[in-house]
Amino acid sequence: MIPAPFLAALRMRCPQCGQGELFQSYLKLSDSCRACGADFRAADSGDGPAVFVVLVVGAIATPLLFILQIAGAPTWVAIAVTLAAATALCLALLPLFKATLFALQWKHKAREATHEDIE
């Protein structure tokens, strides 16, 4: 069974109710859930999704480039294929990783530290 935050992220739905859409455009979160009214404005995953996407895509693209080179593909073909695959993977994975990090923030009630937290 998939844990609730990951299921909500896979479906790109509100992590609170699982019904409302999470994104209003490609990577822009909605201000709130249209189904339950949950306010999404305080949550910010920052650059976190990009970091994880780069790690995953790098782990896939690097062996792909080596395999193409070992298979005898011309260098320009190997680079072109690898860049195209890496670009497509990045574009496909960014919304998923952003939704996942947002859903995990929501579940664990993560927020930005304030002055009162330091004292």
PDB file of C-alpha atoms in Angstrom:
ATOM      1  CA  MET A   1       0.000   0.000   0.000  1.00  0.00           C
ATOM      2  CA  ILE A   2       1.281   3.447  -0.922  1.00  0.00           C
ATOM      3  CA  PRO A   3       1.451   5.946   1.996  1.00  0.00           C
ATOM      4  CA  ALA A   4      -1.061   8.816   1.700  1.00  0.00           C
ATOM      5  CA  PRO A   5       1.399  11.653   0.904  1.00  0.00           C
ATOM      6  CA  PHE A   6       2.924   9.675  -1.955  1.00  0.00           C
ATOM      7  CA  LEU A   7      -0.480   8.660  -3.302  1.00  0.00           C
ATOM      8  CA  ALA A   8      -1.665  12.281  -3.259  1.00  0.00           C
ATOM      9  CA  ALA A   9       1.543  13.313  -5.031  1.00  0.00           C
ATOM     10  CA  LEU A  10       1.201  10.625  -7.705  1.00  0.00           C
ATOM     11  CA  ARG A  11      -2.348  11.775  -8.379  1.00  0.00           C
ATOM     12  CA  MET A  12      -1.323  15.479  -8.184  1.00  0.00           C
ATOM     13  CA  ARG A  13      -4.151  16.062  -5.711  1.00  0.00           C
ATOM     14  CA  CYS A  14      -4.587  17.925  -2.432  1.00  0.00           C
ATOM     15  CA  PRO A  15      -2.663  16.165   0.365  1.00  0.00           C
ATOM     16  CA  GLN A  16      -5.451  16.946   2.839  1.00  0.00           C
ATOM     17  CA  CYS A  17      -8.549  15.664   1.037  1.00  0.00           C
ATOM     18  CA  GLY A  18      -7.123  13.917  -2.033  1.00  0.00           C
ATOM     19  CA  GLN A  19      -9.724  15.556  -4.285  1.00  0.00           C
ATOM     20  CA  GLY A  20      -8.722  19.071  -5.372  1.00  0.00           C
ATOM     21  CA  GLU A  21      -6.035  19.718  -7.964  1.00  0.00           C
ATOM     22  CA  LEU A  22      -2.627  20.602  -6.558  1.00  0.00           C
ATOM     23  CA  PHE A  23      -1.265  22.593  -9.511  1.00  0.00           C
ATOM     24  CA  GLN A  24      -2.832  25.482 -11.385  1.00  0.00           C
ATOM     25  CA  SER A  25      -0.189  25.208 -14.131  1.00  0.00           C
ATOM     26  CA  TYR A  26       2.900  23.094 -14.890  1.00  0.00           C
ATOM     27  CA  LEU A  27       4.858  23.887 -11.682  1.00  0.00           C
ATOM     28  CA  LYS A  28       2.671  26.556 -10.047  1.00  0.00           C
ATOM     29  CA  LEU A  29       0.809  25.348  -6.971  1.00  0.00           C
ATOM     30  CA  SER A  30      -2.780  26.438  -6.551  1.00  0.00           C
ATOM     31  CA  ASP A  31      -3.380  28.971  -3.777  1.00  0.00           C
ATOM     32  CA  SER A  32      -5.877  26.627  -2.159  1.00  0.00           C
ATOM     33  CA  CYS A  33      -7.754  23.389  -2.676  1.00  0.00           C
ATOM     34  CA  ARG A  34     -11.045  23.894  -4.501  1.00  0.00           C
ATOM     35  CA  ALA A  35     -12.544  20.844  -2.789  1.00  0.00           C
ATOM     36  CA  CYS A  36     -11.675  21.369   0.900  1.00  0.00           C
ATOM     37  CA  GLY A  37     -10.311  24.937   0.976  1.00  0.00           C
ATOM     38  CA  ALA A  38      -6.875  23.987   2.352  1.00  0.00           C
ATOM     39  CA  ASP A  39      -4.511  26.961   2.025  1.00  0.00           C
ATOM     40  CA  PHE A  40      -1.373  26.101   0.040  1.00  0.00           C
ATOM     41  CA  ARG A  41       0.202  29.578   0.086  1.00  0.00           C
ATOM     42  CA  ALA A  42       2.436  28.986   3.121  1.00  0.00           C
ATOM     43  CA  ALA A  43       4.068  25.850   1.709  1.00  0.00           C
ATOM     44  CA  ASP A  44       7.211  26.177  -0.372  1.00  0.00           C
ATOM     45  CA  SER A  45       9.343  23.267  -1.506  1.00  0.00           C
ATOM     46  CA  GLY A  46      12.000  25.672  -2.812  1.00  0.00           C
ATOM     47  CA  ASP A  47      14.765  24.075  -4.863  1.00  0.00           C
ATOM     48  CA  GLY A  48      14.341  20.673  -3.233  1.00  0.00           C
ATOM     49  CA  PRO A  49      12.533  19.007  -6.147  1.00  0.00           C
ATOM     50  CA  ALA A  50      15.193  20.131  -8.639  1.00  0.00           C
ATOM     51  CA  VAL A  51      17.974  18.657  -6.499  1.00  0.00           C
ATOM     52  CA  PHE A  52      16.322  15.243  -6.356  1.00  0.00           C
ATOM     53  CA  VAL A  53      15.448  15.313 -10.062  1.00  0.00           C
ATOM     54  CA  VAL A  54      19.058  16.108 -10.994  1.00  0.00           C
ATOM     55  CA  LEU A  55      20.268  13.180  -8.872  1.00  0.00           C
ATOM     56  CA  VAL A  56      17.819  10.745 -10.460  1.00  0.00           C
ATOM     57  CA  VAL A  57      18.293  11.977 -14.034  1.00  0.00           C
ATOM     58  CA  GLY A  58      22.075  12.021 -13.642  1.00  0.00           C
ATOM     59  CA  ALA A  59      22.007   8.419 -12.449  1.00  0.00           C
ATOM     60  CA  ILE A  60      20.091   7.464 -15.601  1.00  0.00           C
ATOM     61  CA  ALA A  61      21.717   9.747 -18.190  1.00  0.00           C
ATOM     62  CA  THR A  62      25.335   8.975 -17.323  1.00  0.00           C
ATOM     63  CA  PRO A  63      25.103   5.211 -17.920  1.00  0.00           C
ATOM     64  CA  LEU A  64      23.047   5.893 -21.056  1.00  0.00           C
ATOM     65  CA  LEU A  65      25.843   8.035 -22.472  1.00  0.00           C
ATOM     66  CA  PHE A  66      28.447   5.370 -21.677  1.00  0.00           C
ATOM     67  CA  ILE A  67      26.320   2.596 -23.184  1.00  0.00           C
ATOM     68  CA  LEU A  68      25.822   4.576 -26.390  1.00  0.00           C
ATOM     69  CA  GLN A  69      29.547   5.252 -26.633  1.00  0.00           C
ATOM     70  CA  ILE A  70      30.456   1.611 -25.998  1.00  0.00           C
ATOM     71  CA  ALA A  71      27.864   0.525 -28.591  1.00  0.00           C
ATOM     72  CA  GLY A  72      29.751   2.567 -31.172  1.00  0.00           C
ATOM     73  CA  ALA A  73      27.308   5.422 -31.684  1.00  0.00           C
ATOM     74  CA  PRO A  74      28.916   8.607 -32.990  1.00  0.00           C
ATOM     75  CA  THR A  75      29.700  11.040 -30.190  1.00  0.00           C
ATOM     76  CA  TRP A  76      27.261  13.658 -31.465  1.00  0.00           C
ATOM     77  CA  VAL A  77      24.448  11.066 -31.575  1.00  0.00           C
ATOM     78  CA  ALA A  78      25.232   9.830 -28.056  1.00  0.00           C
ATOM     79  CA  ILE A  79      25.235  13.390 -26.718  1.00  0.00           C
ATOM     80  CA  ALA A  80      22.041  14.342 -28.574  1.00  0.00           C
ATOM     81  CA  VAL A  81      20.164  11.247 -27.399  1.00  0.00           C
ATOM     82  CA  THR A  82      21.370  11.656 -23.818  1.00  0.00           C
ATOM     83  CA  LEU A  83      20.469  15.357 -23.706  1.00  0.00           C
ATOM     84  CA  ALA A  84      17.024  14.676 -25.164  1.00  0.00           C
ATOM     85  CA  ALA A  85      16.397  11.870 -22.673  1.00  0.00           C
ATOM     86  CA  ALA A  86      17.669  13.957 -19.745  1.00  0.00           C
ATOM     87  CA  THR A  87      15.513  16.926 -20.743  1.00  0.00           C
ATOM     88  CA  ALA A  88      12.401  14.778 -21.133  1.00  0.00           C
ATOM     89  CA  LEU A  89      13.023  13.063 -17.790  1.00  0.00           C
ATOM     90  CA  CYS A  90      13.558  16.387 -16.004  1.00  0.00           C
ATOM     91  CA  LEU A  91      10.343  17.828 -17.415  1.00  0.00           C
ATOM     92  CA  ALA A  92       8.399  14.690 -16.513  1.00  0.00           C
ATOM     93  CA  LEU A  93       9.791  14.279 -12.993  1.00  0.00           C
ATOM     94  CA  LEU A  94       9.777  17.880 -11.723  1.00  0.00           C
ATOM     95  CA  PRO A  95       6.005  18.110 -11.058  1.00  0.00           C
ATOM     96  CA  LEU A  96       5.996  14.677  -9.413  1.00  0.00           C
ATOM     97  CA  PHE A  97       8.891  15.509  -7.093  1.00  0.00           C
ATOM     98  CA  LYS A  98       7.425  18.936  -6.291  1.00  0.00           C
ATOM     99  CA  ALA A  99       4.075  17.339  -5.434  1.00  0.00           C
ATOM    100  CA  THR A 100       5.792  14.700  -3.297  1.00  0.00           C
ATOM    101  CA  LEU A 101       7.836  17.200  -1.288  1.00  0.00           C
ATOM    102  CA  PHE A 102       4.774  19.419  -0.845  1.00  0.00           C
ATOM    103  CA  ALA A 103       2.665  16.472   0.356  1.00  0.00           C
ATOM    104  CA  LEU A 104       5.384  15.441   2.820  1.00  0.00           C
ATOM    105  CA  GLN A 105       5.642  19.026   4.103  1.00  0.00           C
ATOM    106  CA  TRP A 106       1.877  19.048   4.539  1.00  0.00           C
ATOM    107  CA  LYS A 107       1.792  15.719   6.376  1.00  0.00           C
ATOM    108  CA  HIS A 108       4.568  16.673   8.790  1.00  0.00           C
ATOM    109  CA  LYS A 109       3.341  20.275   9.179  1.00  0.00           C
ATOM    110  CA  ALA A 110       6.762  21.579   8.135  1.00  0.00           C
ATOM    111  CA  ARG A 111       7.070  25.348   8.117  1.00  0.00           C
ATOM    112  CA  GLU A 112       9.678  28.059   8.007  1.00  0.00           C
ATOM    113  CA  ALA A 113      11.410  28.697  11.329  1.00  0.00           C
ATOM    114  CA  THR A 114      10.521  31.906  13.157  1.00  0.00           C
ATOM    115  CA  HIS A 115      12.346  33.968  15.755  1.00  0.00           C
ATOM    116  CA  GLU A 116      10.351  32.256  18.525  1.00  0.00           C
ATOM    117  CA  ASP A 117      11.653  28.838  17.410  1.00  0.00           C
ATOM    118  CA  ILE A 118      15.267  29.885  18.042  1.00  0.00           C
ATOM    119  CA  GLU A 119      14.832  31.014  21.631  1.00  0.00           C
TER     120      GLU A 119
END
